[in-house]
Coordinates of C-alpha atoms in Angstrom, one line a residue:
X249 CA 0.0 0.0 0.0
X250 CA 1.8 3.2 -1.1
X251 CA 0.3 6.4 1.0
X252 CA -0.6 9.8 -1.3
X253 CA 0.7 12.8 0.9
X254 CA 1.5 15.1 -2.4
X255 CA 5.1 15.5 -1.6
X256 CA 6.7 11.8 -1.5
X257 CA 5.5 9.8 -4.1
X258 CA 8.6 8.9 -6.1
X259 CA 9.1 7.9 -9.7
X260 CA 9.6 3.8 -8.6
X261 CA 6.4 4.2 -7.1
X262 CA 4.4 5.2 -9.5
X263 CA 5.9 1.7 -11.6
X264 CA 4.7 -0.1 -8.7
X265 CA 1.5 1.7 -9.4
X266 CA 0.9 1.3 -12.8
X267 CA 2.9 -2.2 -13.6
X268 CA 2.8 -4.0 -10.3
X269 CA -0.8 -2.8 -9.5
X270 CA 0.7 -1.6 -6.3
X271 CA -2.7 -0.1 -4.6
X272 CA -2.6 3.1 -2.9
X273 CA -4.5 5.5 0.0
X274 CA -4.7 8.5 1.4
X275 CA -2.4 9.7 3.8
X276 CA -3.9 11.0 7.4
X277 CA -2.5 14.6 7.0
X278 CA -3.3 14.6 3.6
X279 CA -7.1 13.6 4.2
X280 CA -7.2 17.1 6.6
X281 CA -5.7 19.3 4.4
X282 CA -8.0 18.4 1.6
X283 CA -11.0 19.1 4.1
X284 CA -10.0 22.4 5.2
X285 CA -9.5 23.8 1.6
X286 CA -12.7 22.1 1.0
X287 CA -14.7 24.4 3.2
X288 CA -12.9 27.3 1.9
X289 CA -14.8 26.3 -1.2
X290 CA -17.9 25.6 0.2
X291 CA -18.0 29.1 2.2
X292 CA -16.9 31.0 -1.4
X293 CA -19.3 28.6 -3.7
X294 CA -22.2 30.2 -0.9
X295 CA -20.8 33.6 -1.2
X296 CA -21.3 36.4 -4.0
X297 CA -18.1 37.5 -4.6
X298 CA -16.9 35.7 -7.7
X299 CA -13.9 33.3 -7.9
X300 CA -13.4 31.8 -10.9
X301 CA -14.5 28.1 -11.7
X302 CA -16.4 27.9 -8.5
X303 CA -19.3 30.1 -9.5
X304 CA -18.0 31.7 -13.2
X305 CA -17.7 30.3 -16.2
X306 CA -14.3 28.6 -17.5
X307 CA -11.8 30.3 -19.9
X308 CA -13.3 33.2 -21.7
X309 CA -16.5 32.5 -20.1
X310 CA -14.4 33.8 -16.9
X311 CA -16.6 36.8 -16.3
X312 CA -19.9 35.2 -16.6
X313 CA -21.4 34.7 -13.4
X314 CA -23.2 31.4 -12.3
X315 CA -26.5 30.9 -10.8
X316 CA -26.0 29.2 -7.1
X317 CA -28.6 26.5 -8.6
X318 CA -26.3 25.3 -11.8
X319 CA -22.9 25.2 -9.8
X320 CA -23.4 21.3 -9.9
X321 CA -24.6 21.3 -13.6
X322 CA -21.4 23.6 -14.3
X323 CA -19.1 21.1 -12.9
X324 CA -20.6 18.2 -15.2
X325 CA -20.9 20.0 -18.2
X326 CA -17.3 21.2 -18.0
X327 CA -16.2 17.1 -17.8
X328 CA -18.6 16.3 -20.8
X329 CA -17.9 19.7 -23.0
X330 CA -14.0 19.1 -22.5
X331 CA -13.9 15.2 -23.2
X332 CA -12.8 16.4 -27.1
X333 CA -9.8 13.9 -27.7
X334 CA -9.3 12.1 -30.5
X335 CA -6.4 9.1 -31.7
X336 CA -5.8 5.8 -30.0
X337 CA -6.0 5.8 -26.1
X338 CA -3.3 5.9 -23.6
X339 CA -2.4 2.2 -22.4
X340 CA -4.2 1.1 -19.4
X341 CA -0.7 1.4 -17.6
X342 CA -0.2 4.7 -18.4
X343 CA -3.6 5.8 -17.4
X344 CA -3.2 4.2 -13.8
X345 CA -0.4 6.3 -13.5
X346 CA -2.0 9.2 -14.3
X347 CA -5.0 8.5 -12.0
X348 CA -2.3 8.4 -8.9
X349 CA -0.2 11.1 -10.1
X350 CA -3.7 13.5 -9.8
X351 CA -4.7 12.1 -6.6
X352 CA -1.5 12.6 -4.9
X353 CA -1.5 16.5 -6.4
X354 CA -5.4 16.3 -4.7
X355 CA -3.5 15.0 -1.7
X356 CA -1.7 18.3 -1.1
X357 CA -5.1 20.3 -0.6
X358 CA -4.6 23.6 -2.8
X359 CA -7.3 22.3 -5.0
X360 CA -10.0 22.4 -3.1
X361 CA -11.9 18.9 -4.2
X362 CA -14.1 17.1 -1.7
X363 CA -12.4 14.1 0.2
X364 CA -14.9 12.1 -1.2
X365 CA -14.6 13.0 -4.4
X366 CA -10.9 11.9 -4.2
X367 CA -11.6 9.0 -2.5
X368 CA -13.9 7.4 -5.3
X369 CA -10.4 8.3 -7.8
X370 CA -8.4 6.8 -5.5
X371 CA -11.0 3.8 -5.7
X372 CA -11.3 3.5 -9.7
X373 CA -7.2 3.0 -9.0
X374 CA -7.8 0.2 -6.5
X375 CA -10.2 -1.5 -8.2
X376 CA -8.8 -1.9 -11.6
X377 CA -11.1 0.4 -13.6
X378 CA -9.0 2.7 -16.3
X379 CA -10.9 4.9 -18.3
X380 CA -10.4 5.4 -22.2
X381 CA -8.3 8.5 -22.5
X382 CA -7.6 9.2 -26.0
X383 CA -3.8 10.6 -26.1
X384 CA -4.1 13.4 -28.7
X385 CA -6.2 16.6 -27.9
X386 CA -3.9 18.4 -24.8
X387 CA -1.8 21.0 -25.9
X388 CA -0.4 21.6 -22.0
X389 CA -2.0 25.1 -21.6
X390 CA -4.4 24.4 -18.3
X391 CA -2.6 21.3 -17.7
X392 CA -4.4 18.6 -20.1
X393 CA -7.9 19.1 -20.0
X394 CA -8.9 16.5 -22.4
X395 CA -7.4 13.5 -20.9
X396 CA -8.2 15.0 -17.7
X397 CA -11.7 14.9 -18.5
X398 CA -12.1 11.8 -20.6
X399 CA -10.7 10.0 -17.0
X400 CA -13.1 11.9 -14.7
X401 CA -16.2 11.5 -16.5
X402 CA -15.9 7.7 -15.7
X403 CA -16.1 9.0 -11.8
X404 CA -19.9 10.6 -12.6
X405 CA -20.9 7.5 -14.4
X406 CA -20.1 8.4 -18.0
X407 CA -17.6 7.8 -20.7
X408 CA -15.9 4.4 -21.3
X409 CA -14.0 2.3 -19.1
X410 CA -11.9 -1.5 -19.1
X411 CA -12.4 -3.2 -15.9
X412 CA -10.1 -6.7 -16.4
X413 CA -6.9 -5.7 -14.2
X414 CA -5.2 -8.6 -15.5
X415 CA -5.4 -7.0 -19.3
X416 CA -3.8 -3.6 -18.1
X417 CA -0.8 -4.2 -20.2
X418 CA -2.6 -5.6 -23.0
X419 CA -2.5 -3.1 -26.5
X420 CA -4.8 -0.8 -26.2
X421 CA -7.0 -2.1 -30.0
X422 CA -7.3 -5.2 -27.7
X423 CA -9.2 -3.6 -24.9
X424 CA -13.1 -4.1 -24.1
X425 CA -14.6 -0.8 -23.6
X426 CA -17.5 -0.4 -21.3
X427 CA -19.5 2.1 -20.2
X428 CA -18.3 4.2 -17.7
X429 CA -21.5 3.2 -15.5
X430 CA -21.4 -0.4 -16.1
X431 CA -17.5 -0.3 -15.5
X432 CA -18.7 1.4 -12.0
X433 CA -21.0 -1.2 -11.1
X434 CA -18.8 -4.1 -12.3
X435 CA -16.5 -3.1 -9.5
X436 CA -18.6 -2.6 -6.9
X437 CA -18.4 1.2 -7.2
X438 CA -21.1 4.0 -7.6
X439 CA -21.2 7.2 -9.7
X440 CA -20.6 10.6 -8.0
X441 CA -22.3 14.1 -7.8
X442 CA -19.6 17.0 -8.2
X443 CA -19.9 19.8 -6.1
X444 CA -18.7 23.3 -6.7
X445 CA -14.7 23.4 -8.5
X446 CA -14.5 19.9 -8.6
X447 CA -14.7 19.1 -12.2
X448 CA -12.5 21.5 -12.4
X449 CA -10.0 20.3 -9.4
X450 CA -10.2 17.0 -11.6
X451 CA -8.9 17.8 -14.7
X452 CA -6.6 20.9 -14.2
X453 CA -3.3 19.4 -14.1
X454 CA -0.4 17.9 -16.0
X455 CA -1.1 14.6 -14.8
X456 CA -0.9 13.0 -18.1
X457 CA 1.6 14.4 -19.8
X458 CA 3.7 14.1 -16.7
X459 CA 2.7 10.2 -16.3
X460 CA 3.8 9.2 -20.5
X461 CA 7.1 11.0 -18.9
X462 CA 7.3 9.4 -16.1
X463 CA 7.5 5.7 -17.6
X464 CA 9.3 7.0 -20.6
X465 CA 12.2 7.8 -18.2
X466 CA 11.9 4.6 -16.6
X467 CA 12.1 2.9 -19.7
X468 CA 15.2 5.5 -21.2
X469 CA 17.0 4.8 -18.1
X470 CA 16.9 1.3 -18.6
X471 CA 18.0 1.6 -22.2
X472 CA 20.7 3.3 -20.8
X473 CA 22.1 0.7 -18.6
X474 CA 21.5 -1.9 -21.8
X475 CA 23.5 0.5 -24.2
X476 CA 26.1 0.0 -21.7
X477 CA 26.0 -4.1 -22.0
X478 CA 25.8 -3.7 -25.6
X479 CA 28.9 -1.6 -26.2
X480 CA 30.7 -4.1 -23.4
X481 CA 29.8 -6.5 -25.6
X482 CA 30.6 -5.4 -29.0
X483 CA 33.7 -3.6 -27.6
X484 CA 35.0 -7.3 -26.4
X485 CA 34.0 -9.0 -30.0
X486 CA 35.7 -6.3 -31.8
X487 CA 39.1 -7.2 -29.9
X488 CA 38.7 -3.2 -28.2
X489 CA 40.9 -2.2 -25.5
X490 CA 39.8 -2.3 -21.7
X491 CA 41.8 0.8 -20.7
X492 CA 39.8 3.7 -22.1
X493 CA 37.3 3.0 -19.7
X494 CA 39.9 3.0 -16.8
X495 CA 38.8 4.9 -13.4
X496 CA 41.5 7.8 -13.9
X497 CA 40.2 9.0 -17.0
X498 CA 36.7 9.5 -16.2
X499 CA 37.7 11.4 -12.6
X500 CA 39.5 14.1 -15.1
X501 CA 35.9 14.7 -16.1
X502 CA 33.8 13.9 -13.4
X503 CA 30.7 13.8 -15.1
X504 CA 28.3 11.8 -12.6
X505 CA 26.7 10.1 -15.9
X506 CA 30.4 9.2 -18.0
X507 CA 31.9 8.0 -14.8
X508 CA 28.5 5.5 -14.9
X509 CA 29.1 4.2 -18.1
X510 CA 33.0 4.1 -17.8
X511 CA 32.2 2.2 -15.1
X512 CA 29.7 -0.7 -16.1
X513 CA 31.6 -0.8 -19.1
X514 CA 34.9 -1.8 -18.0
X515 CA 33.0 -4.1 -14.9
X516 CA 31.6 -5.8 -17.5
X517 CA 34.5 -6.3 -19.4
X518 CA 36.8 -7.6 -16.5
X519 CA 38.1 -10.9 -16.9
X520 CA 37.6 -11.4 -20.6
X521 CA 40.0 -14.0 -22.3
X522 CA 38.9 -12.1 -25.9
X523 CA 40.2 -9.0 -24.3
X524 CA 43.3 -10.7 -22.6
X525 CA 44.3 -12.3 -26.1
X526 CA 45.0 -8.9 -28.0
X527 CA 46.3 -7.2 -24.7
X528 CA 49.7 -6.8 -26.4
X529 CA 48.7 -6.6 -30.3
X530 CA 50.2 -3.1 -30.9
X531 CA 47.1 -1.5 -32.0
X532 CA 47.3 2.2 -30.8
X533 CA 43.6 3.6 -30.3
X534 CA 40.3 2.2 -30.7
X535 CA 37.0 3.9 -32.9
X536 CA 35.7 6.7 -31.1
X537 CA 32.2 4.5 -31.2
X538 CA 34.1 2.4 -28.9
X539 CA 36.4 5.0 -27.3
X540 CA 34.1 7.2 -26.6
X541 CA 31.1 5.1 -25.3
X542 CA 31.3 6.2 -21.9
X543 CA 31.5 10.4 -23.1
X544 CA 28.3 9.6 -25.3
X545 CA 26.4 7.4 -23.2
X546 CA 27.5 9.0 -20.2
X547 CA 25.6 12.3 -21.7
X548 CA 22.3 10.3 -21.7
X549 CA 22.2 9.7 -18.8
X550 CA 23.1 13.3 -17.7
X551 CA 20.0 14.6 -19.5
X552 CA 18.1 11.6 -17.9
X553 CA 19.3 13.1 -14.6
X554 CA 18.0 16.5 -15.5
X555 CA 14.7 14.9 -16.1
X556 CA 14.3 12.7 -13.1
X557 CA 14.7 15.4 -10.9
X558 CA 11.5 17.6 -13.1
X559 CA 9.2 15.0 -12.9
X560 CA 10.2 14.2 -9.4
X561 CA 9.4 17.9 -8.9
X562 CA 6.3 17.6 -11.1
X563 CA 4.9 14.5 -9.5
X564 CA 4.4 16.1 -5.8
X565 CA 3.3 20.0 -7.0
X566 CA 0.0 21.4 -7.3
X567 CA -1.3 22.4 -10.6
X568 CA -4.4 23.4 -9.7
X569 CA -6.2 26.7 -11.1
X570 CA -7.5 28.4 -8.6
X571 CA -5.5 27.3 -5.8
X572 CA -6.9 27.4 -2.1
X573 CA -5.4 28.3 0.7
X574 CA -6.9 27.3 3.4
X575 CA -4.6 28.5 6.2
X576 CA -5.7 32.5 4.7
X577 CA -9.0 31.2 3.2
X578 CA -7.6 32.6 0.2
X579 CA -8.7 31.4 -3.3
X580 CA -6.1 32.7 -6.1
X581 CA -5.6 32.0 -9.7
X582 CA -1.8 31.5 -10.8
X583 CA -0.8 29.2 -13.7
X584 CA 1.3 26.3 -12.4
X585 CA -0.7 24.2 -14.7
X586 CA 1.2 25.5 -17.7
X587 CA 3.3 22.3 -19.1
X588 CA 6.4 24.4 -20.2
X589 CA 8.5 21.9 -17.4
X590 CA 6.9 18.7 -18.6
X591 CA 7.6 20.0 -21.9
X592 CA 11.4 20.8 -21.8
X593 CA 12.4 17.8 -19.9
X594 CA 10.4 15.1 -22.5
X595 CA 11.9 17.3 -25.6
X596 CA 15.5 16.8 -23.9
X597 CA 15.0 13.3 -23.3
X598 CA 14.0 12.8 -26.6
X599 CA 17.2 14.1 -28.2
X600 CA 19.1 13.2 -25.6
X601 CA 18.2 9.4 -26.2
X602 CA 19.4 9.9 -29.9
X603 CA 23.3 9.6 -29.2
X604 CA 22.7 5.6 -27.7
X605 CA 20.8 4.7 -30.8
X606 CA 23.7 6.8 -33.2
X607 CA 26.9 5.3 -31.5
X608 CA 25.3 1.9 -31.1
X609 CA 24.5 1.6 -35.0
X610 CA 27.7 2.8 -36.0
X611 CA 29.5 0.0 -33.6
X612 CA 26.6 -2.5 -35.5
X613 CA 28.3 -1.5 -38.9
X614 CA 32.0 -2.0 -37.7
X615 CA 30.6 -5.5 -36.8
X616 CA 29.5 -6.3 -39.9
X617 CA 32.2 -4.9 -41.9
X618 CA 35.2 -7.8 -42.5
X619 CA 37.6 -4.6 -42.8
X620 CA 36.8 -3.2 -39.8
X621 CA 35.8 -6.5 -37.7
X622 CA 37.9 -9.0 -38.8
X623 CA 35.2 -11.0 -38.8
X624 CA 32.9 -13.0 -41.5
X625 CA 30.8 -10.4 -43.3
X626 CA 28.1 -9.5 -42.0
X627 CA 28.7 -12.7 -39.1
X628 CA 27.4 -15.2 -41.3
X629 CA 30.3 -18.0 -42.9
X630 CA 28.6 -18.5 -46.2
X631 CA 28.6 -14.9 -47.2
X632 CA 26.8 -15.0 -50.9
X633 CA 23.9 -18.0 -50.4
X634 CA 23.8 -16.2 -47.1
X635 CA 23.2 -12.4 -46.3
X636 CA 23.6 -13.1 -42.5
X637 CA 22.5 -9.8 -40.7
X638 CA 23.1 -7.7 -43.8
X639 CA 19.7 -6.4 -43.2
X640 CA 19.4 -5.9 -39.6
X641 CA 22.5 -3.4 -39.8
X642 CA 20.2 -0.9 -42.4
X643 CA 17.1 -1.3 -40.1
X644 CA 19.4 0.0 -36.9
X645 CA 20.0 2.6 -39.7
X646 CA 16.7 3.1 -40.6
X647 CA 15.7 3.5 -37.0
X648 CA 18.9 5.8 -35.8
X649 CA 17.5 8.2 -38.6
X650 CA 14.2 8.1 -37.6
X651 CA 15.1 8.8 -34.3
X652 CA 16.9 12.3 -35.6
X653 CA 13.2 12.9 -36.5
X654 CA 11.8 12.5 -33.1
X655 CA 14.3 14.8 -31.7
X656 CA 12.7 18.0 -33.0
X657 CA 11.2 19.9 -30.2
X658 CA 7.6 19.8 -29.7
X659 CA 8.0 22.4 -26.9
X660 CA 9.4 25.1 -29.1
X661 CA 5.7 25.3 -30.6
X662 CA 2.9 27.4 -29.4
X663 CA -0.6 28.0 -30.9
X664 CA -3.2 30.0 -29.2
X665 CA -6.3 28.3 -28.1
X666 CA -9.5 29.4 -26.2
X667 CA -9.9 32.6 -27.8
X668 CA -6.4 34.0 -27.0
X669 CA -7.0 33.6 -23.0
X670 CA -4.4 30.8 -23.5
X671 CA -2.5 32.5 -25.6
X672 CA 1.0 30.6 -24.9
X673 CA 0.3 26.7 -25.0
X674 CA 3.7 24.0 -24.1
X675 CA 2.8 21.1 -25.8
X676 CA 3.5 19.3 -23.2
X677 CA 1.9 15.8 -24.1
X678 CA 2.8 16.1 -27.3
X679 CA 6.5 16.2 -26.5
X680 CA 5.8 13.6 -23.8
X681 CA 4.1 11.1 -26.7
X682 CA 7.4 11.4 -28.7
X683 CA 10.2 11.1 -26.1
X684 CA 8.2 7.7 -25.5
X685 CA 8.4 6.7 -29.1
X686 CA 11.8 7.6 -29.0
X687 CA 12.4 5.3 -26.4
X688 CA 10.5 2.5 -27.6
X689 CA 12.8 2.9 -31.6
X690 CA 16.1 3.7 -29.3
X691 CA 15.7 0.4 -27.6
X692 CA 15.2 -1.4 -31.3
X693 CA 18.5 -0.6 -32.2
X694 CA 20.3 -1.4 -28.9
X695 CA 18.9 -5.4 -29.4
X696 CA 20.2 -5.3 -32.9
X697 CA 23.6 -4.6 -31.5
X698 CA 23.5 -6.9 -28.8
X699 CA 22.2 -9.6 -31.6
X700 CA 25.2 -9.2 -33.8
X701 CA 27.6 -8.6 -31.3
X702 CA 26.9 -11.8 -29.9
X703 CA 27.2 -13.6 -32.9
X704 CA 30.5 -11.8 -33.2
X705 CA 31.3 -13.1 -30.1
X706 CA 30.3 -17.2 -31.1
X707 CA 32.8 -16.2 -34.3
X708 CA 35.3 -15.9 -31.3
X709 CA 35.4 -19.2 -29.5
X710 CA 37.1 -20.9 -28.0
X711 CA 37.9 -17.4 -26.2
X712 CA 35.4 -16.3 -24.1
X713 CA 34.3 -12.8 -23.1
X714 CA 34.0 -11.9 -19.4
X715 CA 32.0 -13.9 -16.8
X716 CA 29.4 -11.4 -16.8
X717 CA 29.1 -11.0 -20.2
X718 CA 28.8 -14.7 -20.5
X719 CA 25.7 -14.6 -18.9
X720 CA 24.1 -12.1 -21.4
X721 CA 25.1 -14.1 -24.3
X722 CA 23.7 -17.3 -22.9
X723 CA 20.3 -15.3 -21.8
X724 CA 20.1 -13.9 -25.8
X725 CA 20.6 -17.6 -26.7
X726 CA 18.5 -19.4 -24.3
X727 CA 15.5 -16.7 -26.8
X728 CA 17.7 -16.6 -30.1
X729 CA 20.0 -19.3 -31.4
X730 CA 23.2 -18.3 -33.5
X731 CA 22.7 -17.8 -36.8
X732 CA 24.0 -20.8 -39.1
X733 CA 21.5 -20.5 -41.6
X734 CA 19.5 -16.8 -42.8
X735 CA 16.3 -17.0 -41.2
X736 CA 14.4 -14.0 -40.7
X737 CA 16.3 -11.6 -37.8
X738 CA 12.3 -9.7 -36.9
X739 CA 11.5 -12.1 -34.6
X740 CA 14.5 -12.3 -32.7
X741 CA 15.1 -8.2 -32.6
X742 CA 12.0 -8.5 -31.0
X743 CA 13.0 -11.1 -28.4
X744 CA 15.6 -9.3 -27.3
X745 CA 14.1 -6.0 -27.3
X746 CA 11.6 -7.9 -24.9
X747 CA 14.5 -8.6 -22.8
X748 CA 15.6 -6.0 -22.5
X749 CA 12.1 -4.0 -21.6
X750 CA 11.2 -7.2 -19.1
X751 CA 14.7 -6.5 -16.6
X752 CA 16.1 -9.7 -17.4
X753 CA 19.0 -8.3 -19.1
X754 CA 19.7 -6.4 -16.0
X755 CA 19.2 -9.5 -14.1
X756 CA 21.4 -11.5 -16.1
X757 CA 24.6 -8.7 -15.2
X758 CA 23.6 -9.4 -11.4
X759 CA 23.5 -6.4 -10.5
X760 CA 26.5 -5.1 -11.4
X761 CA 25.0 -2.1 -14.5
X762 CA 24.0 0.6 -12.6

């Protein structure tokens, strides 16, 4: 049981949450906070004196007051009028995260939202139900609406749900869609009545764009550790030298994230008999897509720093418009919904993913190059009636470029919306979406250079690499056998990109790749 305060919940948590089903609750100080700014609410929602989204209008319908009898009514209609997304909908996975990233930001109590009202999100969570949120239609201006709403309508009994918490991972096409009332009742839950500000407490936020962040940085720091393995591995097959990844050079430039690399690298490397066999050969100075692995991959996971530490940030702040203070009974409208953080740190993370892909291509072409290898061409020992992985070489290729692609900054974009009152937008989930598709392509391109390079390595016998190292090769070969034979390399790109996504090429180094 992990406990929402709205200052705590850290990024490993929120895995738990959405991949482990990790349930969660309200914390005890949390639960008073949200009461008191709750009946700041209640006293202003009675009151004539206007605040906006309690008893005005939304956006440029900011000036118009509301009748005391349609407060409710403007809640609702708010959650049904800004339900306008469109494309395919966020995996169940990332929607769970979402749903705990907004009811820990509830948790704080600047929002103003009933405790009840939280407690029934904090239920949908518990009970499995994950509401269809299409992923296109926020452009990060008051947080992202849309998704916002498509989730919260499923609270008053409306829009679409899946209730099967076993199928949370499953592709989204493959999903059963129910109604979000019979979703309710299938779980034992009913449908609830919003009182004044809370539809609006419920979708003003960068909960979504934050969450697609949130496991995209999980998943780029995982790559990170398996570009590592796969440049250990590839460095050994292509007789490299050990010594450019010694201690003393990396402490000359102590970046945190190149001492890292240096670091695995040359673990992983410890103790190979390919390595110890060229140890004297005479040759001077290695590639710099060997050389320099640890300076390249080392920046990654610099930027990758940079971006824990926003969404860490972004994960435990408010983002509410208005925001109540219920120690002043104060109601004030500010603008910490505004995306522009979300938006830097997912446009930095997707060019900053870029170099792994880049380096480890060009380290998948020196091992299918006989001049540069001194291996078979292309690892295959009947080069002509064979291609061997001729193929899978041009698709890293293809990949790496597309990847360049992805890199353009979404966040560098506005466009005004809501009839120029948000007239500066961050595009927040849109650079969130494509930092995740980066990830995803980057971590293609890693498995086809773990692929050949451990081919290159069977070439090699009867030395063998490192200990550790060992292990990888015989985890890729107890899911893809050496290539004797072409056969069709798809299938077994895939396999290993499933390693690596599933941990158990991290398991397989013990430990040891930080």
């Amino acid at each position: 049981m992990i406990l929402l305060d709205g200052a705590s919940l850290t990024i490993e948590q929120l895995i738990a949450i959405a991949d482990g089903g990790e349930p969660i609750a309200l914390d005890g100080a949390a639960r008073e906070r949200v009461r008191a700014a709750r009946a700041v609410v209640d006293r202003r929602a009675r009151s004539d004196e206007p605040a906006y989204g309690i008893n005005t209008g939304f956006g440029s319908f900011a000036d118009v007051k509301i009748a005391p009898d349609a407060l409710e009514l403007l809640q609702l209609n708010l959650l049904r009028s800004h339900a306008a997304g469109v494309g395919e909908p966020l995996p169940p996975r990332t929607v769970r995260a979402t749903m705990a990233l907004r009811a820990n930001v509830l948790a704080k109590g600047f929002s103003g939202i009933g405790i009840e009202t939280l407690e029934a999100l904090i239920a949908l969570v518990n009970a499995g139900v994950h509401p269809r949120v299409p992923s296109r239609g926020s452009v990060g201006a008051s947080g992202d609406l849309a998704p916002l709403a498509h989730l919260a309508l499923v609270l008053v009994g409306e829009g679409e749900a899946v209730v099967d918490d076993d199928e949370r991972n499953r592709p989204p096409r493959l999903l059963s869609w129910l109604p979000g009332a019979e979703a309710l009742a299938r779980s034992g839950l009913t449908p609830i009545t919003l009182g004044p500000k809370e539809g609006l407490a419920l979708i003003n936020g960068t909960q979504p764009s934050t969450a697609v962040l949130a496991l995209a940085l999980a998943a780029a720091e995982q790559l990170a550790r398996a570009a590592d393995v796969a440049a250990a591995l590839s460095i050994d097959a292509l007789r490299g030298s050990i010594h450019p990844f010694e201690r003393r050079i990396h402490d000359a430039r102590p970046f945190a994230g190149q001492q890292r690399s240096a670091a695995n690298i040359e673990a992983l490397m410890r103790g190979s008999g390919i390595n110890k066999s060229h140890e004297f050969c005479g040759k001077v100075q290695d590639a710099y897509s060997m050389r320099c692995a640890a300076q390249v991959q080392g920046a990654t996971r610099e930027a990758l720093r940079f971006v824990r530490e926003t969404v860490s940030i972004e994960a435990n702040s408010a983002t509410d418009n208005p925001m109540v203070f219920a120690d002043t009974g104060d109601i004030v409208s500010g603008g910490n919904f505004h995306g522009a953080p979300i938006a830097i740190a997912a446009d930095l993370l997707a060019a900053a993913i870029v170099p792994l892909a880049t380096i480890s291509e060009r380290r998948t072409d020196r091992l299918v190059d006989p001049s540069l290898s001194g291996l078979p061409a292309f690892l295959t020992r009947e080069g002509g009636v064979n291609s061997g992985f001729m193929m899978a070489q041009v698709t890293a290729a293809a990949v790496a470029s597309e990847l360049k692609s992805l890199a353009h900054p979404a966040g560098v974009d506005t466009i005004p919306t809501s009839a120029n009152k948000e007239d500066h937008v961050s595009m927040s989930m849109t650079a969130a979406l494509k930092a995740q598709r980066a990830v995803a392509r980057a971590r293609e391109v890693i498995a086809i250079e773990i692929l050949c390079a451990c081919q290159a390595i069977d070439f090699l016998a009867p030395l063998a690499t490192s200990p550790t190292l060992a292990r990888v090769h015989d985890l890729v070969r107890s899911r893809v056998p050496a290539l004797a034979d072409d056969r069709a390399p798809a299938p077994d790109i895939v396999e290993i990109t499933e390693l690596i996504a599933s941990n158990a090429l991290d398991d397989a180094c013990g430990g040891l790749v930080k």
